[in-house]
Amino acid sequence: MLLGGVVCSMAFYCRRCGKIHVHDVPYFLGVKRFSLRCAGCAHEQAVLVRGDRKCWEIHVPCVACGKEHVIRLSLAQLRRMELEKVYCSADCFELGYIGQRRRIEELLAFNQAEFERLHPADGANFIGKQQILLEAVNRVHEFVAAGDVVCPCGSHDFIAQVGGDSVFLECSHCGRSAVIPAESEADLRRLLCGSSIRFLAPMAHNKR
């Protein structure tokens, strides 16, 4: 039992390992900034900042767009909240949930059941697939930041987005694009070898 009670619960997908855990947020944080860390690898998932006038900020680093999303809510809103999904505002990539622990756990169980229904031979890999996708996004960001990805036009400037089981790269200079599969371990190995980034001509991209 947490001293002072629980304001709400939060669950965010870990950007490093892809796992998701439900955290109870205590009313008395003890500090102005409170870090939520992955129970598996200890990577920071989100930071809670308690401001004046009972206003809280939730800072969530986004693997999809590379930016930090800031959610501002009052203490009263957090205590009343049953279940809210947190998305990347750029491409609707799901980052996690805020609300009552029971409601979050029910939704996670429902998501697992739906995945098993749609993929009966692969149900055990629900979290694993999320982990592969996040690892692929992290690798793509690292390659682009290091200048290792070069468009046929010579540009090193790209926009990266997540969609389904793939990572999309688009050249900011000429519009060429690449669709990088990120569904399996084999896809991840090909990406690490640099063999799965093939750019389409701008005209072919526009016709998609």
mmCIF file with all atom_site columns, C-alpha atoms in Angstrom:
data_model
loop_
_atom_site.group_PDB
_atom_site.id
_atom_site.type_symbol
_atom_site.label_atom_id
_atom_site.label_alt_id
_atom_site.label_comp_id
_atom_site.label_asym_id
_atom_site.label_entity_id
_atom_site.label_seq_id
_atom_site.pdbx_PDB_ins_code
_atom_site.Cartn_x
_atom_site.Cartn_y
_atom_site.Cartn_z
_atom_site.occupancy
_atom_site.B_iso_or_equiv
_atom_site.pdbx_formal_charge
_atom_site.auth_seq_id
_atom_site.auth_comp_id
_atom_site.auth_asym_id
_atom_site.auth_atom_id
_atom_site.pdbx_PDB_model_num
ATOM 1   C CA . MET A 1 1   ? 0.000   0.000   0.000   1.00 0.00 ? 1   MET A CA 1
ATOM 2   C CA . LEU A 1 2   ? 1.483   3.331   -1.082  1.00 0.00 ? 2   LEU A CA 1
ATOM 3   C CA . LEU A 1 3   ? 1.615   6.104   1.501   1.00 0.00 ? 3   LEU A CA 1
ATOM 4   C CA . GLY A 1 4   ? -1.043  8.724   0.831   1.00 0.00 ? 4   GLY A CA 1
ATOM 5   C CA . GLY A 1 5   ? -2.908  6.565   -1.674  1.00 0.00 ? 5   GLY A CA 1
ATOM 6   C CA . VAL A 1 6   ? -2.714  6.234   -5.446  1.00 0.00 ? 6   VAL A CA 1
ATOM 7   C CA . VAL A 1 7   ? -3.662  9.037   -7.827  1.00 0.00 ? 7   VAL A CA 1
ATOM 8   C CA . CYS A 1 8   ? -3.913  6.779   -10.880 1.00 0.00 ? 8   CYS A CA 1
ATOM 9   C CA . SER A 1 9   ? -2.002  4.133   -12.810 1.00 0.00 ? 9   SER A CA 1
ATOM 10  C CA . MET A 1 10  ? 0.059   4.506   -15.976 1.00 0.00 ? 10  MET A CA 1
ATOM 11  C CA . ALA A 1 11  ? 1.470   2.050   -18.471 1.00 0.00 ? 11  ALA A CA 1
ATOM 12  C CA . PHE A 1 12  ? 3.860   2.915   -21.309 1.00 0.00 ? 12  PHE A CA 1
ATOM 13  C CA . TYR A 1 13  ? 5.643   0.744   -23.853 1.00 0.00 ? 13  TYR A CA 1
ATOM 14  C CA . CYS A 1 14  ? 9.366   0.673   -23.176 1.00 0.00 ? 14  CYS A CA 1
ATOM 15  C CA . ARG A 1 15  ? 11.332  2.248   -26.017 1.00 0.00 ? 15  ARG A CA 1
ATOM 16  C CA . ARG A 1 16  ? 14.254  -0.108  -25.383 1.00 0.00 ? 16  ARG A CA 1
ATOM 17  C CA . CYS A 1 17  ? 12.712  -3.569  -24.897 1.00 0.00 ? 17  CYS A CA 1
ATOM 18  C CA . GLY A 1 18  ? 9.099   -3.070  -26.057 1.00 0.00 ? 18  GLY A CA 1
ATOM 19  C CA . LYS A 1 19  ? 7.520   -4.409  -22.856 1.00 0.00 ? 19  LYS A CA 1
ATOM 20  C CA . ILE A 1 20  ? 4.698   -2.652  -21.039 1.00 0.00 ? 20  ILE A CA 1
ATOM 21  C CA . HIS A 1 21  ? 4.153   -2.447  -17.277 1.00 0.00 ? 21  HIS A CA 1
ATOM 22  C CA . VAL A 1 22  ? 1.451   -0.878  -15.125 1.00 0.00 ? 22  VAL A CA 1
ATOM 23  C CA . HIS A 1 23  ? 2.774   1.641   -12.573 1.00 0.00 ? 23  HIS A CA 1
ATOM 24  C CA . ASP A 1 24  ? 0.773   2.962   -9.624  1.00 0.00 ? 24  ASP A CA 1
ATOM 25  C CA . VAL A 1 25  ? 1.388   6.699   -9.186  1.00 0.00 ? 25  VAL A CA 1
ATOM 26  C CA . PRO A 1 26  ? 1.416   7.771   -5.504  1.00 0.00 ? 26  PRO A CA 1
ATOM 27  C CA . TYR A 1 27  ? -0.261  10.977  -4.398  1.00 0.00 ? 27  TYR A CA 1
ATOM 28  C CA . PHE A 1 28  ? 2.908   12.075  -2.564  1.00 0.00 ? 28  PHE A CA 1
ATOM 29  C CA . LEU A 1 29  ? 5.732   11.772  -5.072  1.00 0.00 ? 29  LEU A CA 1
ATOM 30  C CA . GLY A 1 30  ? 8.299   13.080  -2.597  1.00 0.00 ? 30  GLY A CA 1
ATOM 31  C CA . VAL A 1 31  ? 10.079  14.930  -5.424  1.00 0.00 ? 31  VAL A CA 1
ATOM 32  C CA . LYS A 1 32  ? 9.023   17.370  -8.101  1.00 0.00 ? 32  LYS A CA 1
ATOM 33  C CA . ARG A 1 33  ? 10.150  15.035  -10.899 1.00 0.00 ? 33  ARG A CA 1
ATOM 34  C CA . PHE A 1 34  ? 9.238   11.339  -10.696 1.00 0.00 ? 34  PHE A CA 1
ATOM 35  C CA . SER A 1 35  ? 10.565  8.809   -13.197 1.00 0.00 ? 35  SER A CA 1
ATOM 36  C CA . LEU A 1 36  ? 8.610   5.759   -14.371 1.00 0.00 ? 36  LEU A CA 1
ATOM 37  C CA . ARG A 1 37  ? 11.062  3.033   -15.386 1.00 0.00 ? 37  ARG A CA 1
ATOM 38  C CA . CYS A 1 38  ? 10.647  -0.270  -17.176 1.00 0.00 ? 38  CYS A CA 1
ATOM 39  C CA . ALA A 1 39  ? 10.473  -3.155  -14.701 1.00 0.00 ? 39  ALA A CA 1
ATOM 40  C CA . GLY A 1 40  ? 12.391  -5.303  -17.168 1.00 0.00 ? 40  GLY A CA 1
ATOM 41  C CA . CYS A 1 41  ? 15.371  -3.210  -18.317 1.00 0.00 ? 41  CYS A CA 1
ATOM 42  C CA . ALA A 1 42  ? 15.083  -0.078  -16.089 1.00 0.00 ? 42  ALA A CA 1
ATOM 43  C CA . HIS A 1 43  ? 14.879  2.230   -19.124 1.00 0.00 ? 43  HIS A CA 1
ATOM 44  C CA . GLU A 1 44  ? 13.004  5.460   -18.431 1.00 0.00 ? 44  GLU A CA 1
ATOM 45  C CA . GLN A 1 45  ? 9.502   5.340   -19.912 1.00 0.00 ? 45  GLN A CA 1
ATOM 46  C CA . ALA A 1 46  ? 8.046   8.656   -18.731 1.00 0.00 ? 46  ALA A CA 1
ATOM 47  C CA . VAL A 1 47  ? 8.692   11.508  -16.299 1.00 0.00 ? 47  VAL A CA 1
ATOM 48  C CA . LEU A 1 48  ? 6.011   13.048  -14.075 1.00 0.00 ? 48  LEU A CA 1
ATOM 49  C CA . VAL A 1 49  ? 6.488   16.696  -13.153 1.00 0.00 ? 49  VAL A CA 1
ATOM 50  C CA . ARG A 1 50  ? 4.288   18.075  -10.405 1.00 0.00 ? 50  ARG A CA 1
ATOM 51  C CA . GLY A 1 51  ? 3.741   21.810  -10.806 1.00 0.00 ? 51  GLY A CA 1
ATOM 52  C CA . ASP A 1 52  ? 1.898   24.449  -8.846  1.00 0.00 ? 52  ASP A CA 1
ATOM 53  C CA . ARG A 1 53  ? -1.872  24.575  -8.395  1.00 0.00 ? 53  ARG A CA 1
ATOM 54  C CA . LYS A 1 54  ? -2.174  20.781  -8.468  1.00 0.00 ? 54  LYS A CA 1
ATOM 55  C CA . CYS A 1 55  ? -1.196  20.546  -12.132 1.00 0.00 ? 55  CYS A CA 1
ATOM 56  C CA . TRP A 1 56  ? 0.858   17.600  -13.368 1.00 0.00 ? 56  TRP A CA 1
ATOM 57  C CA . GLU A 1 57  ? 2.854   17.201  -16.560 1.00 0.00 ? 57  GLU A CA 1
ATOM 58  C CA . ILE A 1 58  ? 3.575   13.773  -18.057 1.00 0.00 ? 58  ILE A CA 1
ATOM 59  C CA . HIS A 1 59  ? 6.615   13.777  -20.357 1.00 0.00 ? 59  HIS A CA 1
ATOM 60  C CA . VAL A 1 60  ? 6.679   10.783  -22.710 1.00 0.00 ? 60  VAL A CA 1
ATOM 61  C CA . PRO A 1 61  ? 9.624   10.342  -25.130 1.00 0.00 ? 61  PRO A CA 1
ATOM 62  C CA . CYS A 1 62  ? 8.294   9.041   -28.447 1.00 0.00 ? 62  CYS A CA 1
ATOM 63  C CA . VAL A 1 63  ? 10.069  6.389   -30.476 1.00 0.00 ? 63  VAL A CA 1
ATOM 64  C CA . ALA A 1 64  ? 7.825   7.098   -33.470 1.00 0.00 ? 64  ALA A CA 1
ATOM 65  C CA . CYS A 1 65  ? 8.608   10.784  -34.074 1.00 0.00 ? 65  CYS A CA 1
ATOM 66  C CA . GLY A 1 66  ? 11.691  11.182  -31.880 1.00 0.00 ? 66  GLY A CA 1
ATOM 67  C CA . LYS A 1 67  ? 10.161  14.027  -29.886 1.00 0.00 ? 67  LYS A CA 1
ATOM 68  C CA . GLU A 1 68  ? 8.863   14.306  -26.324 1.00 0.00 ? 68  GLU A CA 1
ATOM 69  C CA . HIS A 1 69  ? 5.115   14.530  -25.840 1.00 0.00 ? 69  HIS A CA 1
ATOM 70  C CA . VAL A 1 70  ? 3.888   16.531  -22.850 1.00 0.00 ? 70  VAL A CA 1
ATOM 71  C CA . ILE A 1 71  ? 0.452   15.830  -21.358 1.00 0.00 ? 71  ILE A CA 1
ATOM 72  C CA . ARG A 1 72  ? -0.865  18.389  -18.847 1.00 0.00 ? 72  ARG A CA 1
ATOM 73  C CA . LEU A 1 73  ? -3.587  17.280  -16.451 1.00 0.00 ? 73  LEU A CA 1
ATOM 74  C CA . SER A 1 74  ? -4.870  18.443  -13.099 1.00 0.00 ? 74  SER A CA 1
ATOM 75  C CA . LEU A 1 75  ? -4.769  16.202  -10.064 1.00 0.00 ? 75  LEU A CA 1
ATOM 76  C CA . ALA A 1 76  ? -8.580  16.087  -10.115 1.00 0.00 ? 76  ALA A CA 1
ATOM 77  C CA . GLN A 1 77  ? -8.580  14.942  -13.777 1.00 0.00 ? 77  GLN A CA 1
ATOM 78  C CA . LEU A 1 78  ? -6.086  12.173  -13.031 1.00 0.00 ? 78  LEU A CA 1
ATOM 79  C CA . ARG A 1 79  ? -8.086  10.897  -10.069 1.00 0.00 ? 79  ARG A CA 1
ATOM 80  C CA . ARG A 1 80  ? -11.327 10.812  -12.105 1.00 0.00 ? 80  ARG A CA 1
ATOM 81  C CA . MET A 1 81  ? -9.783  9.246   -15.195 1.00 0.00 ? 81  MET A CA 1
ATOM 82  C CA . GLU A 1 82  ? -10.896 5.686   -15.926 1.00 0.00 ? 82  GLU A CA 1
ATOM 83  C CA . LEU A 1 83  ? -8.873  4.950   -19.054 1.00 0.00 ? 83  LEU A CA 1
ATOM 84  C CA . GLU A 1 84  ? -7.209  7.154   -21.639 1.00 0.00 ? 84  GLU A CA 1
ATOM 85  C CA . LYS A 1 85  ? -4.894  6.085   -24.441 1.00 0.00 ? 85  LYS A CA 1
ATOM 86  C CA . VAL A 1 86  ? -1.737  8.102   -25.094 1.00 0.00 ? 86  VAL A CA 1
ATOM 87  C CA . TYR A 1 87  ? -0.792  8.522   -28.758 1.00 0.00 ? 87  TYR A CA 1
ATOM 88  C CA . CYS A 1 88  ? 1.973   10.150  -30.744 1.00 0.00 ? 88  CYS A CA 1
ATOM 89  C CA . SER A 1 89  ? 0.241   13.208  -32.203 1.00 0.00 ? 89  SER A CA 1
ATOM 90  C CA . ALA A 1 90  ? 2.305   12.937  -35.400 1.00 0.00 ? 90  ALA A CA 1
ATOM 91  C CA . ASP A 1 91  ? 1.247   9.464   -36.597 1.00 0.00 ? 91  ASP A CA 1
ATOM 92  C CA . CYS A 1 92  ? -1.172  8.002   -33.982 1.00 0.00 ? 92  CYS A CA 1
ATOM 93  C CA . PHE A 1 93  ? 1.386   5.453   -32.735 1.00 0.00 ? 93  PHE A CA 1
ATOM 94  C CA . GLU A 1 94  ? 0.127   4.116   -29.398 1.00 0.00 ? 94  GLU A CA 1
ATOM 95  C CA . LEU A 1 95  ? 2.485   4.950   -26.520 1.00 0.00 ? 95  LEU A CA 1
ATOM 96  C CA . GLY A 1 96  ? 0.533   3.767   -23.461 1.00 0.00 ? 96  GLY A CA 1
ATOM 97  C CA . TYR A 1 97  ? -2.385  4.304   -21.093 1.00 0.00 ? 97  TYR A CA 1
ATOM 98  C CA . ILE A 1 98  ? -3.435  6.389   -18.093 1.00 0.00 ? 98  ILE A CA 1
ATOM 99  C CA . GLY A 1 99  ? -6.282  5.581   -15.716 1.00 0.00 ? 99  GLY A CA 1
ATOM 100 C CA . GLN A 1 100 ? -7.416  2.948   -13.237 1.00 0.00 ? 100 GLN A CA 1
ATOM 101 C CA . ARG A 1 101 ? -5.166  -0.092  -12.887 1.00 0.00 ? 101 ARG A CA 1
ATOM 102 C CA . ARG A 1 102 ? -8.080  -2.496  -13.330 1.00 0.00 ? 102 ARG A CA 1
ATOM 103 C CA . ARG A 1 103 ? -9.180  -0.850  -16.585 1.00 0.00 ? 103 ARG A CA 1
ATOM 104 C CA . ILE A 1 104 ? -5.627  -0.779  -17.973 1.00 0.00 ? 104 ILE A CA 1
ATOM 105 C CA . GLU A 1 105 ? -5.033  -4.441  -17.120 1.00 0.00 ? 105 GLU A CA 1
ATOM 106 C CA . GLU A 1 106 ? -8.363  -5.396  -18.715 1.00 0.00 ? 106 GLU A CA 1
ATOM 107 C CA . LEU A 1 107 ? -7.411  -3.571  -21.920 1.00 0.00 ? 107 LEU A CA 1
ATOM 108 C CA . LEU A 1 108 ? -3.964  -5.191  -22.049 1.00 0.00 ? 108 LEU A CA 1
ATOM 109 C CA . ALA A 1 109 ? -5.580  -8.618  -21.597 1.00 0.00 ? 109 ALA A CA 1
ATOM 110 C CA . PHE A 1 110 ? -8.106  -7.809  -24.336 1.00 0.00 ? 110 PHE A CA 1
ATOM 111 C CA . ASN A 1 111 ? -5.326  -6.710  -26.712 1.00 0.00 ? 111 ASN A CA 1
ATOM 112 C CA . GLN A 1 112 ? -3.466  -9.957  -26.048 1.00 0.00 ? 112 GLN A CA 1
ATOM 113 C CA . ALA A 1 113 ? -6.626  -12.015 -26.652 1.00 0.00 ? 113 ALA A CA 1
ATOM 114 C CA . GLU A 1 114 ? -7.376  -10.174 -29.910 1.00 0.00 ? 114 GLU A CA 1
ATOM 115 C CA . PHE A 1 115 ? -3.835  -10.730 -31.134 1.00 0.00 ? 115 PHE A CA 1
ATOM 116 C CA . GLU A 1 116 ? -4.094  -14.439 -30.339 1.00 0.00 ? 116 GLU A CA 1
ATOM 117 C CA . ARG A 1 117 ? -7.451  -14.610 -32.160 1.00 0.00 ? 117 ARG A CA 1
ATOM 118 C CA . LEU A 1 118 ? -6.069  -12.934 -35.286 1.00 0.00 ? 118 LEU A CA 1
ATOM 119 C CA . HIS A 1 119 ? -2.727  -14.767 -35.110 1.00 0.00 ? 119 HIS A CA 1
ATOM 120 C CA . PRO A 1 120 ? -3.482  -18.117 -33.426 1.00 0.00 ? 120 PRO A CA 1
ATOM 121 C CA . ALA A 1 121 ? -0.049  -19.553 -34.254 1.00 0.00 ? 121 ALA A CA 1
ATOM 122 C CA . ASP A 1 122 ? 1.812   -16.520 -32.994 1.00 0.00 ? 122 ASP A CA 1
ATOM 123 C CA . GLY A 1 123 ? -0.068  -15.374 -29.896 1.00 0.00 ? 123 GLY A CA 1
ATOM 124 C CA . ALA A 1 124 ? 2.878   -15.768 -27.555 1.00 0.00 ? 124 ALA A CA 1
ATOM 125 C CA . ASN A 1 125 ? 4.859   -13.228 -29.588 1.00 0.00 ? 125 ASN A CA 1
ATOM 126 C CA . PHE A 1 126 ? 2.533   -10.242 -28.988 1.00 0.00 ? 126 PHE A CA 1
ATOM 127 C CA . ILE A 1 127 ? 5.088   -8.343  -26.864 1.00 0.00 ? 127 ILE A CA 1
ATOM 128 C CA . GLY A 1 128 ? 7.960   -9.708  -28.937 1.00 0.00 ? 128 GLY A CA 1
ATOM 129 C CA . LYS A 1 129 ? 6.624   -8.117  -32.112 1.00 0.00 ? 129 LYS A CA 1
ATOM 130 C CA . GLN A 1 130 ? 6.293   -4.770  -30.371 1.00 0.00 ? 130 GLN A CA 1
ATOM 131 C CA . GLN A 1 131 ? 9.882   -5.145  -29.188 1.00 0.00 ? 131 GLN A CA 1
ATOM 132 C CA . ILE A 1 132 ? 11.130  -5.846  -32.725 1.00 0.00 ? 132 ILE A CA 1
ATOM 133 C CA . LEU A 1 133 ? 9.285   -2.812  -34.095 1.00 0.00 ? 133 LEU A CA 1
ATOM 134 C CA . LEU A 1 134 ? 10.710  -0.509  -31.415 1.00 0.00 ? 134 LEU A CA 1
ATOM 135 C CA . GLU A 1 135 ? 14.213  -1.919  -31.903 1.00 0.00 ? 135 GLU A CA 1
ATOM 136 C CA . ALA A 1 136 ? 13.934  -1.294  -35.656 1.00 0.00 ? 136 ALA A CA 1
ATOM 137 C CA . VAL A 1 137 ? 12.797  2.300   -35.096 1.00 0.00 ? 137 VAL A CA 1
ATOM 138 C CA . ASN A 1 138 ? 15.676  2.899   -32.671 1.00 0.00 ? 138 ASN A CA 1
ATOM 139 C CA . ARG A 1 139 ? 18.177  1.485   -35.166 1.00 0.00 ? 139 ARG A CA 1
ATOM 140 C CA . VAL A 1 140 ? 16.822  3.583   -38.017 1.00 0.00 ? 140 VAL A CA 1
ATOM 141 C CA . HIS A 1 141 ? 17.065  6.741   -35.889 1.00 0.00 ? 141 HIS A CA 1
ATOM 142 C CA . GLU A 1 142 ? 20.654  5.816   -34.966 1.00 0.00 ? 142 GLU A CA 1
ATOM 143 C CA . PHE A 1 143 ? 21.621  5.177   -38.611 1.00 0.00 ? 143 PHE A CA 1
ATOM 144 C CA . VAL A 1 144 ? 20.092  8.477   -39.763 1.00 0.00 ? 144 VAL A CA 1
ATOM 145 C CA . ALA A 1 145 ? 21.677  10.454  -36.896 1.00 0.00 ? 145 ALA A CA 1
ATOM 146 C CA . ALA A 1 146 ? 25.099  8.967   -37.726 1.00 0.00 ? 146 ALA A CA 1
ATOM 147 C CA . GLY A 1 147 ? 24.715  9.846   -41.418 1.00 0.00 ? 147 GLY A CA 1
ATOM 148 C CA . ASP A 1 148 ? 24.794  6.183   -42.461 1.00 0.00 ? 148 ASP A CA 1
ATOM 149 C CA . VAL A 1 149 ? 21.574  6.403   -44.525 1.00 0.00 ? 149 VAL A CA 1
ATOM 150 C CA . VAL A 1 150 ? 22.001  8.198   -47.842 1.00 0.00 ? 150 VAL A CA 1
ATOM 151 C CA . CYS A 1 151 ? 19.225  8.856   -50.347 1.00 0.00 ? 151 CYS A CA 1
ATOM 152 C CA . PRO A 1 152 ? 20.085  8.329   -54.043 1.00 0.00 ? 152 PRO A CA 1
ATOM 153 C CA . CYS A 1 153 ? 19.822  12.122  -54.368 1.00 0.00 ? 153 CYS A CA 1
ATOM 154 C CA . GLY A 1 154 ? 22.676  12.480  -51.865 1.00 0.00 ? 154 GLY A CA 1
ATOM 155 C CA . SER A 1 155 ? 20.588  13.777  -48.945 1.00 0.00 ? 155 SER A CA 1
ATOM 156 C CA . HIS A 1 156 ? 21.023  12.589  -45.362 1.00 0.00 ? 156 HIS A CA 1
ATOM 157 C CA . ASP A 1 157 ? 17.849  14.322  -44.120 1.00 0.00 ? 157 ASP A CA 1
ATOM 158 C CA . PHE A 1 158 ? 14.878  12.009  -43.531 1.00 0.00 ? 158 PHE A CA 1
ATOM 159 C CA . ILE A 1 159 ? 11.504  11.834  -41.827 1.00 0.00 ? 159 ILE A CA 1
ATOM 160 C CA . ALA A 1 160 ? 10.858  8.497   -40.064 1.00 0.00 ? 160 ALA A CA 1
ATOM 161 C CA . GLN A 1 161 ? 7.393   7.218   -39.155 1.00 0.00 ? 161 GLN A CA 1
ATOM 162 C CA . VAL A 1 162 ? 5.896   3.978   -37.831 1.00 0.00 ? 162 VAL A CA 1
ATOM 163 C CA . GLY A 1 163 ? 2.986   2.195   -39.447 1.00 0.00 ? 163 GLY A CA 1
ATOM 164 C CA . GLY A 1 164 ? 1.742   -1.334  -38.797 1.00 0.00 ? 164 GLY A CA 1
ATOM 165 C CA . ASP A 1 165 ? 4.756   -3.663  -38.839 1.00 0.00 ? 165 ASP A CA 1
ATOM 166 C CA . SER A 1 166 ? 7.023   -1.327  -40.808 1.00 0.00 ? 166 SER A CA 1
ATOM 167 C CA . VAL A 1 167 ? 9.142   1.787   -40.483 1.00 0.00 ? 167 VAL A CA 1
ATOM 168 C CA . PHE A 1 168 ? 8.733   4.417   -43.221 1.00 0.00 ? 168 PHE A CA 1
ATOM 169 C CA . LEU A 1 169 ? 11.551  6.730   -44.281 1.00 0.00 ? 169 LEU A CA 1
ATOM 170 C CA . GLU A 1 170 ? 11.014  9.715   -46.553 1.00 0.00 ? 170 GLU A CA 1
ATOM 171 C CA . CYS A 1 171 ? 13.749  11.945  -47.937 1.00 0.00 ? 171 CYS A CA 1
ATOM 172 C CA . SER A 1 172 ? 13.114  15.553  -46.957 1.00 0.00 ? 172 SER A CA 1
ATOM 173 C CA . HIS A 1 173 ? 14.888  16.746  -50.119 1.00 0.00 ? 173 HIS A CA 1
ATOM 174 C CA . CYS A 1 174 ? 13.458  14.740  -53.034 1.00 0.00 ? 174 CYS A CA 1
ATOM 175 C CA . GLY A 1 175 ? 10.545  12.758  -51.554 1.00 0.00 ? 175 GLY A CA 1
ATOM 176 C CA . ARG A 1 176 ? 11.947  9.297   -52.203 1.00 0.00 ? 176 ARG A CA 1
ATOM 177 C CA . SER A 1 177 ? 10.711  6.783   -49.644 1.00 0.00 ? 177 SER A CA 1
ATOM 178 C CA . ALA A 1 178 ? 11.664  3.428   -48.155 1.00 0.00 ? 178 ALA A CA 1
ATOM 179 C CA . VAL A 1 179 ? 9.455   0.887   -46.406 1.00 0.00 ? 179 VAL A CA 1
ATOM 180 C CA . ILE A 1 180 ? 11.471  -1.111  -43.864 1.00 0.00 ? 180 ILE A CA 1
ATOM 181 C CA . PRO A 1 181 ? 9.766   -4.332  -42.664 1.00 0.00 ? 181 PRO A CA 1
ATOM 182 C CA . ALA A 1 182 ? 9.969   -4.813  -38.897 1.00 0.00 ? 182 ALA A CA 1
ATOM 183 C CA . GLU A 1 183 ? 7.793   -7.818  -38.146 1.00 0.00 ? 183 GLU A CA 1
ATOM 184 C CA . SER A 1 184 ? 10.277  -10.594 -37.430 1.00 0.00 ? 184 SER A CA 1
ATOM 185 C CA . GLU A 1 185 ? 13.778  -11.291 -36.136 1.00 0.00 ? 185 GLU A CA 1
ATOM 186 C CA . ALA A 1 186 ? 14.804  -11.916 -39.753 1.00 0.00 ? 186 ALA A CA 1
ATOM 187 C CA . ASP A 1 187 ? 13.614  -8.398  -40.690 1.00 0.00 ? 187 ASP A CA 1
ATOM 188 C CA . LEU A 1 188 ? 15.678  -6.965  -37.823 1.00 0.00 ? 188 LEU A CA 1
ATOM 189 C CA . ARG A 1 189 ? 18.798  -8.894  -38.904 1.00 0.00 ? 189 ARG A CA 1
ATOM 190 C CA . ARG A 1 190 ? 18.425  -7.608  -42.475 1.00 0.00 ? 190 ARG A CA 1
ATOM 191 C CA . LEU A 1 191 ? 18.101  -4.059  -41.155 1.00 0.00 ? 191 LEU A CA 1
ATOM 192 C CA . LEU A 1 192 ? 21.253  -4.440  -39.044 1.00 0.00 ? 192 LEU A CA 1
ATOM 193 C CA . CYS A 1 193 ? 23.090  -5.618  -42.166 1.00 0.00 ? 193 CYS A CA 1
ATOM 194 C CA . GLY A 1 194 ? 21.826  -2.568  -44.068 1.00 0.00 ? 194 GLY A CA 1
ATOM 195 C CA . SER A 1 195 ? 20.073  -4.698  -46.682 1.00 0.00 ? 195 SER A CA 1
ATOM 196 C CA . SER A 1 196 ? 16.428  -3.697  -46.124 1.00 0.00 ? 196 SER A CA 1
ATOM 197 C CA . ILE A 1 197 ? 16.531  0.030   -46.956 1.00 0.00 ? 197 ILE A CA 1
ATOM 198 C CA . ARG A 1 198 ? 15.647  0.446   -50.617 1.00 0.00 ? 198 ARG A CA 1
ATOM 199 C CA . PHE A 1 199 ? 14.316  3.779   -51.833 1.00 0.00 ? 199 PHE A CA 1
ATOM 200 C CA . LEU A 1 200 ? 11.457  4.200   -54.277 1.00 0.00 ? 200 LEU A CA 1
ATOM 201 C CA . ALA A 1 201 ? 11.527  6.996   -56.814 1.00 0.00 ? 201 ALA A CA 1
ATOM 202 C CA . PRO A 1 202 ? 9.382   10.033  -55.883 1.00 0.00 ? 202 PRO A CA 1
ATOM 203 C CA . MET A 1 203 ? 6.885   9.274   -58.649 1.00 0.00 ? 203 MET A CA 1
ATOM 204 C CA . ALA A 1 204 ? 6.321   5.729   -57.411 1.00 0.00 ? 204 ALA A CA 1
ATOM 205 C CA . HIS A 1 205 ? 5.939   7.022   -53.835 1.00 0.00 ? 205 HIS A CA 1
ATOM 206 C CA . ASN A 1 206 ? 3.294   9.533   -54.862 1.00 0.00 ? 206 ASN A CA 1
ATOM 207 C CA . LYS A 1 207 ? 1.247   6.877   -56.580 1.00 0.00 ? 207 LYS A CA 1
ATOM 208 C CA . ARG A 1 208 ? 1.003   4.679   -53.480 1.00 0.00 ? 208 ARG A CA 1
#
